[in-house]
Coordinates of C-alpha atoms in Angstrom, one line a residue:
X697 CA 120.6 -16.7 -36.8
X698 CA 123.3 -19.4 -36.5
X699 CA 124.8 -17.7 -33.6
X700 CA 121.5 -18.0 -32.0
X701 CA 121.1 -21.6 -33.0
X702 CA 124.5 -22.5 -31.3
X703 CA 123.7 -20.7 -28.2
X704 CA 120.2 -22.2 -27.6
X705 CA 120.8 -25.6 -29.2
X706 CA 124.0 -26.1 -27.5
X707 CA 122.3 -25.2 -24.2
X708 CA 119.8 -28.1 -25.1
X709 CA 122.6 -30.6 -25.7
X710 CA 124.0 -30.0 -22.2
X711 CA 120.7 -30.3 -20.5
X712 CA 119.9 -33.2 -22.2
X713 CA 104.9 -34.8 -32.1
X714 CA 104.6 -37.3 -34.6
X715 CA 108.4 -37.3 -35.2
X716 CA 110.7 -40.4 -34.6
X717 CA 111.3 -41.2 -30.9
X718 CA 115.1 -41.1 -30.9
X719 CA 116.9 -44.1 -29.7
X720 CA 119.0 -44.4 -26.3
X721 CA 122.6 -43.6 -26.1
X722 CA 125.0 -45.6 -28.2
X723 CA 128.9 -45.5 -28.6
X724 CA 130.2 -43.1 -31.0
X725 CA 131.7 -44.9 -34.1
X726 CA 133.1 -42.0 -36.3
X727 CA 135.7 -39.4 -36.1
X728 CA 135.0 -36.8 -38.7
X729 CA 131.7 -35.3 -39.9
X730 CA 131.3 -33.6 -43.4
X731 CA 128.6 -32.8 -46.0
X732 CA 128.5 -33.4 -49.6
X733 CA 126.0 -32.7 -52.4
X734 CA 124.3 -35.5 -54.2
X735 CA 121.8 -35.8 -56.9
X736 CA 118.6 -35.3 -54.5
X737 CA 120.2 -32.6 -52.1
X738 CA 122.8 -32.5 -49.3
X739 CA 124.0 -35.5 -47.5
X740 CA 125.9 -36.1 -44.3
X741 CA 129.1 -38.2 -44.0
X742 CA 130.3 -39.8 -40.9
X743 CA 133.9 -40.6 -41.8
X744 CA 133.4 -42.3 -45.1
X745 CA 130.0 -43.7 -44.5
X746 CA 126.9 -41.9 -45.9
X747 CA 124.2 -41.1 -42.8
X748 CA 121.0 -43.1 -43.5
X749 CA 117.5 -42.8 -42.0
X750 CA 115.8 -45.5 -39.8
X751 CA 114.4 -47.0 -43.0
X752 CA 117.6 -47.3 -44.6
X753 CA 117.3 -44.3 -47.0
X754 CA 120.3 -42.0 -47.7
X755 CA 120.1 -39.0 -45.5
X756 CA 119.4 -36.1 -48.0
X757 CA 118.2 -32.6 -47.0
X758 CA 117.1 -30.0 -49.4
X759 CA 119.4 -27.1 -48.4
X760 CA 123.0 -26.6 -47.3
X761 CA 122.4 -24.5 -44.2
X762 CA 120.1 -27.3 -42.8
X763 CA 123.0 -30.0 -43.7
X764 CA 125.4 -27.8 -41.9
X765 CA 123.2 -27.7 -38.9
X766 CA 122.5 -31.3 -38.8
X767 CA 126.3 -32.0 -39.1
X768 CA 126.9 -29.8 -36.2
X769 CA 124.6 -32.1 -34.1
X770 CA 126.7 -35.0 -35.1
X771 CA 129.9 -33.3 -34.5
X772 CA 128.9 -32.2 -31.2
X773 CA 128.7 -35.7 -29.9
X774 CA 131.4 -37.0 -27.8
X775 CA 132.0 -40.3 -26.4
X776 CA 128.4 -41.7 -27.0
X777 CA 125.7 -40.6 -29.5
X778 CA 122.8 -38.9 -27.6
X779 CA 120.2 -39.0 -30.2
X780 CA 117.5 -37.5 -28.0
X781 CA 119.6 -34.2 -28.0
X782 CA 119.7 -34.3 -32.0
X783 CA 116.2 -32.5 -32.8
X784 CA 117.2 -31.5 -36.3
X785 CA 118.3 -35.0 -37.2
X786 CA 115.0 -36.4 -35.8
X787 CA 113.1 -33.9 -37.9
X788 CA 115.0 -34.9 -40.9
X789 CA 114.4 -38.7 -40.5
X790 CA 110.9 -37.9 -40.0
X791 CA 110.4 -35.9 -43.1
X792 CA 112.4 -38.4 -45.3
X793 CA 110.5 -41.5 -44.0
X794 CA 107.4 -39.9 -43.4
X795 CA 106.4 -42.8 -40.9
X796 CA 102.8 -41.9 -40.6
X797 CA 102.3 -41.5 -44.3
X798 CA 100.8 -38.1 -44.1
X799 CA 100.3 -35.7 -47.0
X800 CA 100.3 -31.8 -47.2
X801 CA 96.7 -31.4 -46.4
X802 CA 96.9 -33.4 -43.5
X803 CA 99.8 -31.5 -41.9
X804 CA 98.1 -28.4 -42.6
X805 CA 94.7 -29.7 -41.0
X806 CA 96.9 -30.9 -38.0
X807 CA 98.4 -27.4 -37.4
X808 CA 95.2 -25.6 -37.9
X809 CA 93.7 -27.6 -35.0
X810 CA 95.5 -25.9 -32.7
X811 CA 94.1 -22.5 -33.3
X812 CA 90.9 -23.7 -31.7
X813 CA 92.9 -24.4 -28.4
X814 CA 95.7 -21.9 -28.7
X815 CA 97.3 -21.2 -25.5
X816 CA 97.3 -17.3 -25.8
X817 CA 93.5 -17.3 -26.6
X818 CA 92.5 -19.1 -23.3
X819 CA 92.4 -16.5 -20.5
X820 CA 91.7 -16.9 -16.8
X821 CA 89.4 -14.9 -14.7
X822 CA 91.5 -14.9 -11.5
X823 CA 93.8 -14.2 -9.8
X824 CA 93.8 -10.5 -10.9
X825 CA 97.7 -10.7 -11.2
X826 CA 97.6 -13.2 -13.8
X827 CA 94.7 -11.8 -15.6
X828 CA 96.7 -8.5 -16.1
X829 CA 99.8 -10.4 -16.9
X830 CA 98.3 -12.3 -19.7
X831 CA 96.5 -9.3 -21.2
X832 CA 99.6 -7.4 -21.2
X833 CA 101.8 -10.1 -22.7
X834 CA 99.5 -12.0 -25.1
X835 CA 97.2 -9.4 -26.3
X836 CA 100.0 -7.8 -28.5
X837 CA 100.6 -11.2 -30.0
X838 CA 96.9 -11.6 -31.1
X839 CA 96.7 -7.8 -32.3
X840 CA 99.9 -8.8 -34.3
X841 CA 98.6 -11.6 -35.9
X842 CA 95.1 -10.0 -36.6
X843 CA 97.0 -7.2 -38.5
X844 CA 99.6 -9.6 -40.1
X845 CA 97.1 -11.8 -41.6
X846 CA 94.1 -9.6 -41.8
X847 CA 91.9 -11.9 -39.7
X848 CA 89.8 -11.9 -36.4
X849 CA 90.8 -14.1 -33.6
X850 CA 90.1 -12.6 -30.0
X851 CA 90.4 -14.4 -26.7
X852 CA 88.0 -15.8 -24.1
X853 CA 87.6 -17.1 -20.5
X854 CA 85.2 -19.8 -21.6
X855 CA 86.2 -23.5 -21.2
X856 CA 85.3 -23.9 -25.0
X857 CA 87.5 -21.2 -25.9
X858 CA 87.1 -18.0 -28.4
X859 CA 85.0 -18.5 -31.6
X860 CA 87.3 -18.6 -34.4
X861 CA 85.7 -17.2 -37.7
X862 CA 85.7 -19.7 -40.7
X863 CA 87.3 -16.9 -42.7
X864 CA 90.2 -16.7 -40.0
X865 CA 90.8 -20.5 -40.6
X866 CA 90.5 -20.1 -44.4
X867 CA 93.4 -17.3 -44.2
X868 CA 95.7 -19.6 -42.3
X869 CA 94.9 -22.5 -44.1
X870 CA 96.1 -20.6 -47.4
X871 CA 99.1 -19.4 -45.6
X872 CA 100.2 -22.9 -44.5
X873 CA 99.6 -24.0 -47.9
X874 CA 102.5 -21.9 -49.1
X875 CA 105.0 -23.8 -47.1
X876 CA 106.6 -27.1 -48.5
X877 CA 106.0 -30.5 -46.5
X878 CA 109.4 -30.2 -44.8
X879 CA 108.6 -26.8 -43.4
X880 CA 105.1 -27.8 -42.5
X881 CA 106.5 -30.7 -40.4
X882 CA 108.8 -28.1 -38.6
X883 CA 105.8 -25.9 -38.1
X884 CA 103.8 -28.6 -36.5
X885 CA 106.8 -29.6 -34.3
X886 CA 107.0 -26.0 -32.9
X887 CA 103.1 -25.7 -32.3
X888 CA 103.4 -29.0 -30.3
X889 CA 106.3 -27.4 -28.2
X890 CA 104.5 -24.1 -27.5
X891 CA 100.7 -25.3 -27.9
X892 CA 100.2 -22.3 -29.9
X893 CA 99.8 -21.7 -33.6
X894 CA 100.0 -18.0 -33.1
X895 CA 103.2 -17.9 -31.2
X896 CA 104.8 -20.3 -33.9
X897 CA 103.9 -18.1 -36.6
X898 CA 105.4 -15.1 -34.6
X899 CA 108.6 -17.0 -34.4
X900 CA 108.5 -18.1 -38.1
X901 CA 107.7 -14.5 -39.3
X902 CA 110.5 -13.3 -36.9
X903 CA 108.1 -11.1 -34.8
X904 CA 109.1 -13.1 -31.7
X905 CA 112.4 -14.5 -30.5
X906 CA 112.8 -18.1 -29.3
X907 CA 113.3 -17.0 -25.8
X908 CA 110.1 -14.7 -25.8
X909 CA 108.0 -17.4 -27.6
X910 CA 108.9 -20.0 -24.9
X911 CA 108.2 -17.5 -22.1
X912 CA 104.9 -16.6 -23.4
X913 CA 103.9 -20.2 -23.8
X914 CA 105.0 -20.9 -20.2
X915 CA 103.2 -17.7 -18.9
X916 CA 101.1 -19.2 -16.2
X917 CA 103.7 -21.4 -15.1
X918 CA 106.2 -18.6 -14.7
X919 CA 103.8 -16.7 -12.8
X920 CA 103.1 -19.6 -10.2
X921 CA 106.9 -20.0 -9.8
X922 CA 107.3 -16.3 -9.1
X923 CA 104.8 -16.6 -6.4
X924 CA 105.7 -20.1 -4.8
X925 CA 109.1 -20.9 -6.0
X926 CA 110.2 -24.0 -8.0
X927 CA 112.5 -27.1 -7.9
X928 CA 115.4 -25.3 -9.5
X929 CA 117.2 -27.9 -11.5
X930 CA 113.9 -29.4 -13.0
X931 CA 112.6 -25.9 -13.9
X932 CA 116.2 -25.1 -15.4
X933 CA 116.2 -28.3 -17.4
X934 CA 112.7 -28.0 -18.7
X935 CA 113.2 -24.5 -19.9
X936 CA 116.5 -25.3 -21.8
X937 CA 115.0 -28.2 -23.3
X938 CA 111.9 -26.4 -24.4
X939 CA 114.1 -23.5 -25.8
X940 CA 116.3 -26.2 -27.8
X941 CA 113.4 -28.0 -29.4
X942 CA 111.8 -24.6 -30.3
X943 CA 115.0 -23.2 -31.7
X944 CA 115.6 -26.4 -33.7
X945 CA 112.0 -26.3 -35.0
X946 CA 112.4 -22.6 -36.1
X947 CA 115.7 -23.2 -37.8
X948 CA 114.2 -26.2 -39.6
X949 CA 111.4 -24.2 -41.0
X950 CA 113.7 -21.5 -42.3
X951 CA 116.4 -23.9 -43.6
X952 CA 113.7 -25.9 -45.5
X953 CA 112.9 -22.9 -47.3
X954 CA 116.5 -21.9 -48.1
X955 CA 117.7 -22.1 -51.7
X956 CA 120.9 -20.6 -51.5
X957 CA 124.4 -22.5 -51.4
X958 CA 127.1 -21.9 -48.9
X959 CA 130.5 -22.3 -50.6
X960 CA 132.2 -24.4 -48.0
X961 CA 131.1 -28.0 -48.3
X962 CA 132.8 -29.4 -45.3
X963 CA 132.3 -28.9 -41.7
X964 CA 135.0 -27.2 -40.2
X965 CA 136.6 -27.6 -36.7

């Protein structure tokens, strides 16, 4: 998984929710990045200075894999710090400071709202080529979700979308409640990128890869590009950025649920 993170995430670094909005670029002020274990978890050190959140709290994360991934973001910066490329750092800052002061139930409700407007549940009636594409590509994900969670979902061409049974919503509510607050923040972050709870859960459950989930979330756009072409540089940038954000959110969810400790405490060159 770390290999996948490096490939997708560094692509986003090269290309460029309710989480904090990262600041503009600033001059790099440190040489070395390391991690250490404190009382509340794992901390990031920039030279001999502890990293802190926008509210001035010591930047402390719950697992070592997450700390290493965040340290990699800081270590990847060159002459200037491009905060807008550091999605994991932004997610951690949001989890630590909780600027909107939301609780677990509010995170769950926010995620569940997307089920009523899930991208892959809304279908077009024409053109025939897109109708067939949506059926062939999206139906297997819906079928997987229905079997995986024992629910009924379906799809619709109506503007109001499909009718989602109350039992289905209750099942997803209970499932989301099994995640901690940090993981729920990551789940919501992915949902915002993909506009789909179902694609997000497919990612978290390892049914889908990041590349596949992103492609499915952009199915209509990709169909139009195949027909009419695109502005190449803009399309490539948007695609790489979406992959980077989705990869970061997925790693964040898994690393926030990670309890094991990696032996090496320092980020190695």
